[in-house]
Short mmCIF file of C-alpha atoms in Angstrom, two decimals:
data_model
loop_
_atom_site.label_atom_id
_atom_site.label_comp_id
_atom_site.label_asym_id
_atom_site.label_seq_id
_atom_site.Cartn_x
_atom_site.Cartn_y
_atom_site.Cartn_z
CA MET A 129 -28.64 42.13 -24.55
CA LEU A 130 -31.50 44.10 -22.99
CA ALA A 131 -32.20 45.82 -26.32
CA SER A 132 -32.35 42.51 -28.14
CA TYR A 133 -34.76 41.11 -25.52
CA PHE A 134 -36.99 44.20 -25.93
CA ASP A 135 -36.98 43.80 -29.72
CA PHE A 136 -37.90 40.13 -29.33
CA TYR A 137 -40.75 41.00 -26.93
CA MET A 138 -42.11 43.70 -29.25
CA SER A 139 -41.98 41.33 -32.19
CA LYS A 140 -44.16 38.84 -30.29
CA MET A 141 -46.77 41.34 -29.15
CA PRO A 142 -48.78 41.47 -32.40
CA SER A 143 -49.23 37.70 -32.44
CA LEU A 144 -50.37 37.68 -28.83
CA SER A 145 -52.83 40.49 -29.48
CA THR A 146 -54.13 38.72 -32.54
CA SER A 147 -54.74 35.49 -30.64
CA ASP A 148 -56.71 37.35 -27.97
CA HIS A 149 -58.68 39.38 -30.48
CA ALA A 150 -61.32 36.68 -31.04
CA SER A 151 -61.99 36.43 -27.30
CA VAL A 152 -62.34 40.19 -27.00
CA VAL A 153 -64.77 40.26 -29.91
CA SER A 154 -66.82 37.42 -28.38
CA LEU A 155 -67.04 39.13 -25.00
CA ASN A 156 -68.01 42.45 -26.56
CA LEU A 157 -70.72 40.79 -28.62
CA PHE A 158 -72.19 38.90 -25.67
CA VAL A 159 -72.21 41.97 -23.44
CA ALA A 160 -73.94 43.96 -26.20
CA LEU A 161 -76.48 41.16 -26.72
CA LEU A 162 -77.18 40.96 -22.99
CA CYS A 163 -77.86 44.70 -22.96
CA ALA A 164 -80.19 44.26 -25.95
CA CYS A 165 -82.02 41.42 -24.17
CA ILE A 166 -82.55 43.57 -21.08
CA VAL A 167 -83.83 46.57 -23.06
CA LEU A 168 -86.11 44.57 -25.36
CA GLY A 169 -87.35 42.44 -22.46
CA HIS A 170 -88.36 45.60 -20.63
CA LEU A 171 -90.12 47.03 -23.68
CA LEU A 172 -92.00 43.76 -24.29
CA GLU A 173 -92.85 43.17 -20.63
CA GLU A 174 -96.55 43.83 -21.13
CA ASN A 175 -96.73 41.98 -24.44
CA ARG A 176 -99.29 39.21 -24.48
CA TRP A 177 -97.07 36.67 -26.21
CA MET A 178 -93.47 37.52 -25.34
CA ASN A 179 -91.35 37.29 -22.21
CA GLU A 180 -87.67 37.77 -21.42
CA SER A 181 -86.75 34.14 -21.96
CA ILE A 182 -88.26 34.00 -25.44
CA THR A 183 -86.78 37.40 -26.25
CA ALA A 184 -83.26 36.21 -25.36
CA LEU A 185 -83.78 32.99 -27.30
CA LEU A 186 -84.95 34.81 -30.46
CA ILE A 187 -82.11 37.34 -30.21
CA GLY A 188 -79.69 34.40 -29.98
CA LEU A 189 -81.25 32.78 -33.04
CA THR A 190 -81.06 36.03 -35.01
CA THR A 191 -77.44 36.55 -34.01
CA GLY A 192 -76.63 32.96 -35.01
CA VAL A 193 -78.14 33.56 -38.46
CA VAL A 194 -76.08 36.74 -38.90
CA ILE A 195 -72.86 35.00 -37.85
CA LEU A 196 -73.70 32.07 -40.11
CA LEU A 197 -74.08 34.41 -43.10
CA ILE A 198 -70.94 36.36 -42.29
CA SER A 199 -68.86 33.17 -41.92
CA LYS A 200 -70.39 31.79 -45.14
CA GLY A 201 -71.93 28.79 -43.42
CA LYS A 202 -68.88 27.78 -41.39
CA SER A 203 -70.03 28.72 -37.88
CA SER A 204 -73.00 30.25 -36.08
CA HIS A 205 -71.52 30.83 -32.63
CA LEU A 206 -68.49 32.40 -31.02
CA LEU A 207 -68.29 30.19 -27.94
CA VAL A 208 -68.62 26.43 -27.62
CA PHE A 209 -71.37 25.30 -25.26
CA SER A 210 -69.82 23.57 -22.28
CA GLU A 211 -71.70 21.69 -19.61
CA ASP A 212 -68.92 22.68 -17.20
CA LEU A 213 -69.57 26.36 -17.92
CA PHE A 214 -73.26 25.80 -17.28
CA PHE A 215 -73.05 23.67 -14.13
CA ILE A 216 -70.13 25.48 -12.46
CA TYR A 217 -70.73 29.15 -13.28
CA LEU A 218 -74.26 29.77 -14.57
CA LEU A 219 -76.49 27.40 -12.62
CA PRO A 220 -75.37 28.14 -8.99
CA PRO A 221 -76.51 31.80 -8.86
CA ILE A 222 -79.89 30.88 -10.39
CA ILE A 223 -80.64 28.10 -7.91
CA PHE A 224 -79.24 29.96 -4.90
CA ASN A 225 -81.32 33.04 -5.62
CA ALA A 226 -84.37 30.80 -5.96
CA GLY A 227 -83.83 29.53 -2.41
CA PHE A 228 -82.80 32.95 -1.12
CA GLN A 229 -85.92 34.72 -2.39
CA VAL A 230 -88.47 31.92 -1.93
CA LYS A 231 -91.46 32.50 0.30
CA LYS A 232 -90.61 29.81 2.76
CA LYS A 233 -93.96 29.52 4.50
CA GLN A 234 -95.75 28.67 1.28
CA PHE A 235 -92.91 26.41 0.17
CA PHE A 236 -92.85 24.31 3.34
CA ARG A 237 -96.62 24.29 3.77
CA ASN A 238 -96.76 22.58 0.36
CA PHE A 239 -93.52 20.67 0.83
CA VAL A 240 -95.12 17.23 0.59
CA THR A 241 -96.92 18.10 -2.65
CA ILE A 242 -93.78 19.70 -4.06
CA MET A 243 -91.76 16.58 -3.29
CA LEU A 244 -94.49 14.45 -4.87
CA PHE A 245 -94.29 16.44 -8.09
CA GLY A 246 -90.57 17.19 -8.08
CA ALA A 247 -89.15 13.82 -6.98
CA ILE A 248 -91.71 11.06 -7.54
CA GLY A 249 -93.23 12.81 -10.55
CA THR A 250 -89.83 13.23 -12.18
CA VAL A 251 -89.06 9.54 -11.71
CA ILE A 252 -92.45 8.63 -13.25
CA SER A 253 -91.83 10.95 -16.20
CA CYS A 254 -88.30 9.59 -16.64
CA THR A 255 -89.61 6.01 -16.65
CA ILE A 256 -92.32 6.71 -19.23
CA ILE A 257 -89.93 8.58 -21.54
CA SER A 258 -87.32 5.82 -21.25
CA LEU A 259 -89.86 3.09 -22.02
CA GLY A 260 -91.22 5.11 -24.93
CA VAL A 261 -87.88 5.78 -26.59
CA THR A 262 -86.92 2.13 -26.11
CA GLN A 263 -89.95 1.07 -28.15
CA PHE A 264 -89.90 3.78 -30.83
CA PHE A 265 -86.17 4.31 -31.39
CA LYS A 266 -85.58 0.64 -32.15
CA LYS A 267 -87.83 1.06 -35.19
CA LEU A 268 -85.80 4.02 -36.44
CA ASP A 269 -82.32 3.82 -37.90
CA ILE A 270 -80.56 6.25 -35.59
CA GLY A 271 -77.71 4.15 -34.24
CA THR A 272 -77.06 1.67 -31.49
CA PHE A 273 -78.21 2.63 -28.00
CA ASP A 274 -78.00 0.48 -24.88
CA LEU A 275 -80.14 0.49 -21.74
CA GLY A 276 -78.02 3.18 -20.12
CA ASP A 277 -78.55 5.48 -23.11
CA TYR A 278 -82.33 5.06 -23.00
CA LEU A 279 -82.46 5.72 -19.26
CA ALA A 280 -80.21 8.76 -19.72
CA ILE A 281 -82.58 10.10 -22.39
CA GLY A 282 -85.43 9.73 -19.91
CA ALA A 283 -83.52 11.73 -17.29
CA ILE A 284 -82.53 14.38 -19.86
CA PHE A 285 -86.07 15.07 -21.02
CA ALA A 286 -87.60 14.76 -17.56
CA ALA A 287 -85.81 18.01 -16.60
CA THR A 288 -88.31 20.86 -16.87
CA ASP A 289 -87.77 24.57 -17.37
CA SER A 290 -90.61 26.55 -15.79
CA VAL A 291 -88.96 29.98 -16.11
CA CYS A 292 -91.51 31.20 -18.67
CA THR A 293 -94.41 30.23 -16.41
CA LEU A 294 -92.86 31.77 -13.30
CA GLN A 295 -92.35 35.05 -15.19
CA VAL A 296 -96.12 35.19 -15.74
CA LEU A 297 -97.37 33.94 -12.35
CA ASN A 298 -97.59 36.32 -9.41
CA GLN A 299 -96.78 34.74 -6.07
CA ASP A 300 -98.92 37.30 -4.22
CA GLU A 301 -102.00 36.65 -6.36
CA THR A 302 -101.60 32.88 -6.79
CA PRO A 303 -99.34 31.84 -3.87
CA LEU A 304 -100.29 28.15 -3.90
CA LEU A 305 -99.79 27.71 -7.65
CA TYR A 306 -96.58 29.73 -7.68
CA SER A 307 -95.05 27.75 -4.82
CA LEU A 308 -95.96 24.45 -6.50
CA VAL A 309 -94.57 25.41 -9.92
CA PHE A 310 -91.48 27.02 -8.43
CA GLY A 311 -90.75 24.28 -5.89
CA GLU A 312 -91.36 21.49 -8.35
CA GLY A 313 -89.04 23.13 -10.88
CA VAL A 314 -86.12 23.27 -8.43
CA VAL A 315 -86.64 19.76 -7.05
CA ASN A 316 -87.20 18.46 -10.59
CA ASP A 317 -83.87 19.82 -11.81
CA ALA A 318 -82.07 18.33 -8.82
CA THR A 319 -83.82 14.98 -9.20
CA SER A 320 -83.07 14.82 -12.94
CA VAL A 321 -79.38 15.52 -12.36
CA VAL A 322 -79.19 13.02 -9.48
CA VAL A 323 -80.93 10.31 -11.55
CA PHE A 324 -78.70 11.08 -14.53
CA ASN A 325 -75.52 10.84 -12.45
CA ALA A 326 -76.74 7.66 -10.76
CA ILE A 327 -77.39 6.06 -14.16
CA GLN A 328 -73.96 7.11 -15.39
CA SER A 329 -72.20 5.62 -12.37
CA PHE A 330 -73.93 2.22 -12.45
CA ASP A 331 -73.22 -0.78 -14.65
CA LEU A 332 -76.60 -1.45 -16.21
CA THR A 333 -75.51 -4.36 -18.38
CA HIS A 334 -76.38 -6.78 -15.57
CA LEU A 335 -79.43 -5.13 -14.09
CA ASN A 336 -81.19 -7.14 -11.37
CA HIS A 337 -83.23 -6.52 -8.23
CA GLU A 338 -80.15 -5.94 -6.10
CA ALA A 339 -78.75 -3.37 -8.54
CA ALA A 340 -82.14 -1.64 -8.71
CA PHE A 341 -82.28 -1.32 -4.91
CA ARG A 342 -78.72 -0.02 -4.83
CA LEU A 343 -79.64 2.54 -7.49
CA LEU A 344 -82.65 3.63 -5.43
CA GLY A 345 -80.58 3.76 -2.24
CA ASN A 346 -77.93 5.84 -3.98
CA PHE A 347 -80.61 8.27 -5.12
CA PHE A 348 -81.95 8.82 -1.59
CA TYR A 349 -78.42 8.99 -0.22
CA LEU A 350 -77.49 11.79 -2.61
CA PHE A 351 -80.79 13.58 -2.01
CA LEU A 352 -80.49 13.56 1.79
CA LEU A 353 -76.77 14.27 2.02
CA SER A 354 -76.98 17.15 -0.47
CA THR A 355 -79.75 18.76 1.57
CA LEU A 356 -77.84 18.39 4.84
CA LEU A 357 -74.69 19.86 3.31
CA GLY A 358 -76.61 22.93 2.15
CA VAL A 359 -78.21 23.41 5.56
CA ALA A 360 -74.87 22.98 7.35
CA THR A 361 -73.09 25.50 5.12
CA GLY A 362 -75.86 28.05 5.63
CA LEU A 363 -75.74 27.60 9.41
CA ILE A 364 -71.95 27.96 9.47
CA SER A 365 -72.17 31.24 7.54
CA ALA A 366 -74.84 32.50 9.95
CA TYR A 367 -72.79 31.57 13.00
CA VAL A 368 -69.55 33.11 11.70
CA ILE A 369 -71.16 36.39 10.68
CA LYS A 370 -73.13 36.59 13.95
CA LYS A 371 -70.03 36.05 16.10
CA LEU A 372 -67.59 38.20 14.14
CA TYR A 373 -70.13 40.74 12.89
CA PHE A 374 -68.15 42.01 9.92
CA GLY A 375 -70.52 44.94 9.49
CA ARG A 376 -68.95 46.88 12.35
CA HIS A 377 -65.80 47.16 10.22
CA SER A 378 -66.96 46.77 6.62
CA THR A 379 -70.21 45.69 5.05
CA ASP A 380 -68.20 44.60 2.01
CA ARG A 381 -66.68 41.76 4.02
CA GLU A 382 -69.99 40.29 5.13
CA VAL A 383 -71.48 40.58 1.64
CA ALA A 384 -68.40 38.90 0.17
CA LEU A 385 -68.53 36.16 2.80
CA MET A 386 -72.19 35.41 2.06
CA MET A 387 -71.48 35.13 -1.66
CA LEU A 388 -68.41 32.95 -1.19
CA MET A 389 -70.11 30.64 1.33
CA ALA A 390 -73.04 30.20 -1.03
CA TYR A 391 -70.74 29.26 -3.90
CA LEU A 392 -68.62 27.10 -1.60
CA SER A 393 -71.67 24.99 -0.71
CA TYR A 394 -72.23 24.24 -4.39
CA MET A 395 -68.58 23.40 -5.07
CA LEU A 396 -68.38 21.17 -1.99
CA ALA A 397 -71.37 19.22 -3.28
CA GLU A 398 -69.67 18.80 -6.65
CA LEU A 399 -66.43 17.81 -4.91
CA PHE A 400 -68.17 15.03 -2.96
CA ALA A 401 -70.23 13.94 -6.01
CA LEU A 402 -73.52 15.18 -4.50
CA SER A 403 -76.30 17.29 -6.01
CA GLY A 404 -75.07 20.87 -6.10
CA ILE A 405 -78.56 22.08 -7.04
CA LEU A 406 -80.15 20.77 -3.86
CA THR A 407 -77.22 21.90 -1.73
CA VAL A 408 -77.13 25.50 -2.92
CA PHE A 409 -80.94 25.76 -2.88
CA PHE A 410 -81.25 24.80 0.79
CA CYS A 411 -78.18 26.89 1.58
CA GLY A 412 -80.08 29.85 0.15
CA ILE A 413 -83.14 29.07 2.29
CA VAL A 414 -81.06 28.84 5.49
CA MET A 415 -79.09 31.99 4.66
CA SER A 416 -82.27 33.99 4.10
CA HIS A 417 -83.68 32.74 7.42
CA TYR A 418 -80.59 33.28 9.60
CA THR A 419 -77.55 34.83 7.90
CA TRP A 420 -79.42 37.61 6.14
CA HIS A 421 -80.73 38.96 9.46
CA ASN A 422 -77.21 38.99 10.96
CA VAL A 423 -75.85 41.65 8.62
CA THR A 424 -76.34 45.41 8.46
CA GLU A 425 -79.23 47.10 6.69
CA SER A 426 -77.06 48.16 3.75
CA SER A 427 -75.72 44.62 3.39
CA ARG A 428 -79.27 43.23 3.26
CA ILE A 429 -80.20 45.53 0.42
CA THR A 430 -76.92 44.81 -1.37
CA THR A 431 -77.17 41.03 -1.12
CA LYS A 432 -80.84 40.98 -2.13
CA HIS A 433 -80.19 42.87 -5.35
CA ALA A 434 -76.78 41.31 -6.03
CA PHE A 435 -78.10 37.73 -5.96
CA ALA A 436 -81.15 38.66 -8.02
CA THR A 437 -79.00 40.44 -10.62
CA LEU A 438 -76.56 37.54 -10.95
CA SER A 439 -79.43 35.11 -11.35
CA PHE A 440 -81.11 37.29 -13.99
CA LEU A 441 -77.91 37.67 -16.01
CA ALA A 442 -77.18 33.93 -15.86
CA GLU A 443 -80.69 33.05 -17.05
CA THR A 444 -80.51 35.56 -19.89
CA PHE A 445 -77.06 34.35 -20.94
CA ILE A 446 -78.26 30.74 -21.03
CA PHE A 447 -81.26 31.44 -23.26
CA LEU A 448 -79.18 33.73 -25.46
CA TYR A 449 -76.48 31.15 -26.01
CA VAL A 450 -78.90 28.25 -26.53
CA GLY A 451 -80.44 30.30 -29.35
CA MET A 452 -77.06 30.91 -30.95
CA ASP A 453 -75.86 27.33 -30.50
CA ALA A 454 -79.01 25.94 -32.13
CA LEU A 455 -77.67 26.93 -35.56
CA ASP A 456 -74.26 25.28 -35.14
CA ILE A 457 -73.66 23.85 -38.62
CA ASP A 458 -71.42 21.03 -37.35
CA LYS A 459 -74.30 19.39 -35.49
CA TRP A 460 -76.76 19.56 -38.36
CA ARG A 461 -74.32 18.39 -41.03
CA SER A 462 -74.36 14.82 -39.66
CA VAL A 463 -78.17 14.57 -39.90
CA SER A 464 -78.67 16.56 -43.11
CA ASP A 465 -78.99 13.41 -45.20
CA THR A 466 -81.98 12.12 -43.20
CA PRO A 467 -83.99 15.15 -42.02
CA GLY A 468 -87.14 13.07 -41.69
CA THR A 469 -85.53 10.87 -39.04
CA SER A 470 -84.49 13.89 -36.99
CA VAL A 471 -88.02 15.34 -37.20
CA ALA A 472 -89.52 11.97 -36.19
CA VAL A 473 -87.19 11.67 -33.18
CA SER A 474 -88.01 15.22 -32.05
CA SER A 475 -91.74 14.61 -32.44
CA ILE A 476 -91.57 11.35 -30.48
CA LEU A 477 -89.63 13.02 -27.68
CA MET A 478 -92.07 15.95 -27.50
CA GLY A 479 -95.04 13.59 -27.40
CA LEU A 480 -93.46 11.47 -24.66
CA VAL A 481 -92.70 14.60 -22.65
CA MET A 482 -96.38 15.59 -22.76
CA VAL A 483 -97.61 12.08 -21.89
CA GLY A 484 -95.04 11.60 -19.12
CA ARG A 485 -95.96 14.96 -17.63
CA ALA A 486 -99.68 14.21 -17.61
CA ALA A 487 -99.07 10.74 -16.16
CA PHE A 488 -98.09 12.16 -12.77
CA VAL A 489 -99.51 15.71 -12.52
CA PHE A 490 -103.19 14.75 -12.50
CA PRO A 491 -102.96 11.52 -10.41
CA LEU A 492 -100.61 13.08 -7.83
CA SER A 493 -102.80 16.18 -7.64
CA PHE A 494 -105.76 13.92 -6.84
CA LEU A 495 -103.78 12.22 -4.06
CA SER A 496 -102.63 15.58 -2.70
CA ASN A 497 -106.20 16.88 -2.59
CA LEU A 498 -107.28 13.89 -0.50
CA ALA A 499 -105.04 15.08 2.33
CA LYS A 500 -106.41 18.63 2.34
CA LYS A 501 -109.70 19.66 3.91
CA ASN A 502 -109.52 23.39 3.20
CA GLN A 503 -110.89 24.02 -0.29
CA SER A 504 -108.50 26.94 -0.89
CA GLU A 505 -105.52 24.62 -0.42
CA LYS A 506 -106.69 22.08 -2.99
CA ILE A 507 -105.33 21.98 -6.52
CA ASN A 508 -108.27 22.50 -8.83
CA PHE A 509 -108.35 21.28 -12.42
CA LYS A 510 -107.37 24.64 -13.93
CA MET A 511 -104.32 24.81 -11.67
CA GLN A 512 -103.43 21.24 -12.62
CA VAL A 513 -103.50 22.24 -16.29
CA VAL A 514 -101.14 25.16 -15.56
CA ILE A 515 -98.79 22.87 -13.61
CA TRP A 516 -98.82 20.37 -16.47
CA TRP A 517 -98.21 23.11 -19.02
CA SER A 518 -95.40 24.75 -17.05
CA GLY A 519 -93.37 21.53 -17.13
CA LEU A 520 -93.61 20.99 -20.89
CA MET A 521 -90.82 23.45 -21.64
CA ARG A 522 -87.27 22.14 -21.81
CA GLY A 523 -84.21 24.33 -21.37
CA ALA A 524 -80.60 24.59 -20.38
CA VAL A 525 -80.56 21.63 -17.95
CA SER A 526 -81.71 19.26 -20.69
CA MET A 527 -79.15 20.78 -23.07
CA ALA A 528 -76.31 20.41 -20.58
CA LEU A 529 -77.19 16.80 -19.74
CA ALA A 530 -77.50 15.94 -23.45
CA TYR A 531 -74.09 17.43 -24.18
CA ASN A 532 -72.64 15.55 -21.23
CA LYS A 533 -74.02 12.23 -22.50
CA PHE A 534 -73.78 12.44 -26.28
CA THR A 535 -70.90 14.75 -27.05
CA ARG A 536 -67.79 16.38 -25.75
CA ALA A 537 -66.66 19.98 -26.29
CA GLY A 538 -69.74 20.78 -28.33
CA HIS A 539 -69.04 18.46 -31.27
CA THR A 540 -69.85 14.89 -32.24
CA ASP A 541 -69.04 12.68 -35.20
CA LEU A 542 -71.41 9.79 -34.46
CA ARG A 543 -74.68 10.04 -36.34
CA GLY A 544 -76.80 8.69 -33.49
CA ASN A 545 -75.30 11.15 -31.03
CA ALA A 546 -75.70 14.00 -33.50
CA ILE A 547 -79.39 13.12 -33.91
CA MET A 548 -79.89 13.22 -30.15
CA ILE A 549 -78.14 16.58 -29.84
CA THR A 550 -80.11 18.17 -32.69
CA SER A 551 -83.35 16.63 -31.39
CA THR A 552 -82.69 18.06 -27.93
CA ILE A 553 -82.10 21.48 -29.46
CA THR A 554 -85.29 21.18 -31.50
CA VAL A 555 -87.38 20.17 -28.49
CA CYS A 556 -85.92 22.98 -26.36
CA LEU A 557 -86.53 25.61 -29.03
CA PHE A 558 -90.02 24.42 -29.95
CA SER A 559 -91.21 23.99 -26.38
CA THR A 560 -89.75 27.30 -25.16
CA VAL A 561 -90.96 29.42 -28.08
CA VAL A 562 -94.34 27.80 -28.82
CA PHE A 563 -95.40 26.79 -25.31
CA GLY A 564 -93.72 29.85 -23.81
CA MET A 565 -95.61 32.24 -26.09
CA LEU A 566 -98.90 30.56 -25.22
CA THR A 567 -98.22 30.53 -21.48
CA LYS A 568 -99.35 34.08 -20.73
CA PRO A 569 -102.66 33.84 -22.67
CA LEU A 570 -103.36 30.42 -21.15
CA ILE A 571 -102.84 31.58 -17.57
CA ARG A 572 -104.87 34.74 -18.12
CA TYR A 573 -107.69 32.61 -19.51
CA LEU A 574 -107.62 29.92 -16.84
CA LEU A 575 -106.69 32.04 -13.83
CA PRO A 576 -108.00 35.60 -13.83
CA HIS A 577 -106.06 37.70 -11.33
CA GLN A 578 -107.47 37.30 -7.85
CA LYS A 579 -105.89 38.95 -4.88
CA ALA A 580 -105.25 36.85 -1.81
CA THR A 581 -107.90 37.53 0.81
CA THR A 582 -106.52 35.72 3.83
CA SER A 583 -103.46 36.58 5.85
CA MET A 584 -102.29 32.98 5.66
CA LEU A 585 -101.52 33.44 1.98
CA SER A 586 -98.97 36.15 2.64
CA ASP A 587 -95.42 35.43 3.59
CA ASP A 588 -92.89 38.10 4.36
CA ASN A 589 -90.02 36.00 5.65
CA THR A 590 -87.94 36.60 2.56
CA PRO A 591 -85.18 39.06 1.69
CA LYS A 592 -87.85 40.98 -0.26
CA SER A 593 -89.25 42.27 3.04
CA ILE A 594 -87.09 43.79 5.73
CA GLN A 595 -89.54 45.31 8.17
CA ILE A 596 -92.26 42.65 8.53
CA PRO A 597 -91.55 39.56 10.68
CA LEU A 598 -91.77 36.01 9.37
CA LEU A 599 -94.98 35.08 11.14
CA ASP A 600 -96.55 36.82 14.05
CA GLN A 601 -96.39 34.45 17.01
CA ASP A 602 -99.97 35.14 18.10
CA SER A 603 -101.23 34.58 14.57
CA PHE A 604 -99.29 31.36 14.38
CA ILE A 605 -100.65 30.04 17.66
CA GLU A 606 -104.13 31.01 16.59
CA PHE A 607 -103.59 29.14 13.34
CA ALA A 608 -102.07 26.08 15.00
CA GLY A 609 -104.33 25.80 17.98
CA GLY A 610 -107.24 28.19 17.58
CA ASN A 611 -109.00 26.36 14.79
CA HIS A 612 -111.64 24.20 16.41
CA ASN A 613 -112.58 22.56 13.15
CA VAL A 614 -109.42 20.50 12.87
CA PRO A 615 -110.42 17.05 11.56
CA ARG A 616 -110.22 14.19 13.97
CA PRO A 617 -107.44 11.69 13.27
CA ASP A 618 -109.93 8.91 12.55
CA SER A 619 -109.63 9.37 8.81
CA ILE A 620 -106.78 9.45 6.34
CA ARG A 621 -107.42 13.13 5.66
CA GLY A 622 -107.37 13.99 9.35
CA PHE A 623 -104.25 11.94 9.94
CA LEU A 624 -102.40 13.65 7.10
CA THR A 625 -103.59 17.18 7.89
CA ARG A 626 -103.30 17.48 11.67
CA PRO A 627 -99.64 16.46 12.17
CA THR A 628 -98.52 19.08 9.65
CA ARG A 629 -99.65 21.97 11.83
CA THR A 630 -98.17 20.33 14.91
CA VAL A 631 -94.78 20.04 13.21
CA HIS A 632 -94.91 23.71 12.23
CA TYR A 633 -95.79 24.71 15.77
CA TYR A 634 -93.00 22.71 17.44
CA TRP A 635 -90.47 23.77 14.83
CA ARG A 636 -91.24 27.41 15.58
CA GLN A 637 -90.79 26.80 19.31
CA PHE A 638 -87.49 25.01 18.68
CA ASP A 639 -86.33 27.74 16.28
CA ASP A 640 -87.03 30.55 18.76
CA SER A 641 -85.60 28.70 21.76
CA PHE A 642 -82.44 27.12 20.33
CA MET A 643 -81.64 27.95 16.70
CA ARG A 644 -81.98 31.73 16.63
CA PRO A 645 -80.04 32.42 19.84
CA VAL A 646 -77.13 30.41 18.38
CA PHE A 647 -77.26 31.26 14.67
CA GLY A 648 -78.94 34.65 14.82
CA GLY A 649 -81.94 35.86 12.93
CA ARG A 650 -84.64 38.43 13.43
CA GLY A 651 -84.57 39.92 16.90
CA PHE A 652 -81.31 38.26 17.99
CA VAL A 653 -78.74 40.46 16.27
CA PRO A 654 -76.90 43.13 18.30
CA PHE A 655 -76.95 46.44 16.49
CA VAL A 656 -73.61 48.06 15.68
CA PRO A 657 -73.59 50.89 13.12
CA GLY A 658 -71.91 49.69 9.94
CA SER A 659 -71.93 53.03 8.12
CA PRO A 660 -72.59 56.70 8.88
CA THR A 661 -76.11 56.31 7.49
CA GLU A 662 -77.02 53.67 10.08
CA ARG A 663 -76.94 55.69 13.29
CA ASP A 664 -80.44 54.91 14.50
CA PRO A 665 -80.96 51.43 15.93
CA PRO A 666 -83.64 49.34 14.21
CA ASP A 667 -87.02 48.91 15.83
CA LEU A 668 -86.93 45.35 17.13
CA SER A 669 -90.34 45.63 18.76
CA LYS A 670 -91.86 44.43 15.47
CA ALA A 671 -89.73 41.32 15.59
#
């Protein structure tokens, strides 16, 4: 009986191996392509026109063409794009690393402006795009769309992708511009997803004032609760690691706990139908401020590079796959009979994206400048052009939202849905390649490299710097109270400018007196050697 069972098992092995062969081939190909993207991206780093995002996108397109020829026009990709794959596995490390590595002083000094651009600006852009497609699409024969579809299209194309711009900008040379572009990009993605989910969950067939207020209330509810969840998760991780101090036994445990807590914050947000982007972003900020200082020196270096590497690989994978998926023959077959309609839809969407972007960048920049007295803190016209340009590119977030709305499992049979999918792909490819290639020359023309000359433009409270403290207390007090030219609160500018510094001052006092003694941080961590190489205690006099 045992011999017959063995013969039966051996007879089934070839079929099992054959069924897994396609997956093995796919994984091998993607790993090889990722290696090619890294090598070519390094070689083209100084190129005037190219960057790593465009390189990955073009490699994906080339690979898709090769697969299309080999399969004789049947398929151009090996994996089916899934919004679940994107939102659950690829997006969290990118957003978390953004919060973990952000220069927090610049980010929070410009927090009001960032929220203006990222939240209010996204809503303005979404509204303009929705109104535009409502007017233009009704004149084109692309299918039947209701109000919810038009609003969803606005949310889809309001999601920016500023990766190409951030790869060119230097946050040490242009700290204000970098913080605005970076912060707006993160808040924009979160706002777009929150608006999209709010639209999906509401019955818009009977839209009235009450429903509109409930939609607005739901938006702020998700925004606030997602932020609080991220902060709470980060504080819990800091407290646990500070009390247990895993480093005295194994640095691997504390590194693993940081990674798992970061991912847990995102999954908890998804579990409670909140914005995982906002949650994991603020979790990263809190972890870099408290948790990161509670671990050993080797764990700091490990976590810094581990999070950055995961983020880099996820970004490269996304651009690579978007390039391959753009040539999926199943999507284009449904619109092959009317190519002019597809081109018209893509052109309309691209034009609305540019108009919607300009409709809030320049007016909101003007309002932001009114509240700033220091000329170096104002957003000049050249910077406004760069901010406008950086948000013209569309990427993986728009793709994922479009797939979520207009198709399932990467395929669609409805002509109208197929047109929207192919138009989204066209806009993403065109904006990333064309605008992305022109980004570096544009920024070099508008903003010649200028080193920061004041100490207030530097910020070392990030995992990129281990030895330098967040902000010297004497320098901070001098900044908060030593400036005798603070405007009097008898004007709008004075009213908006003066309380900001006061909030910063009192937050620092509260942080040093209550938060750091409880949750740890620089200067409050007892030193216990975590490895034989860490025998000398750190110099806390600089803290």
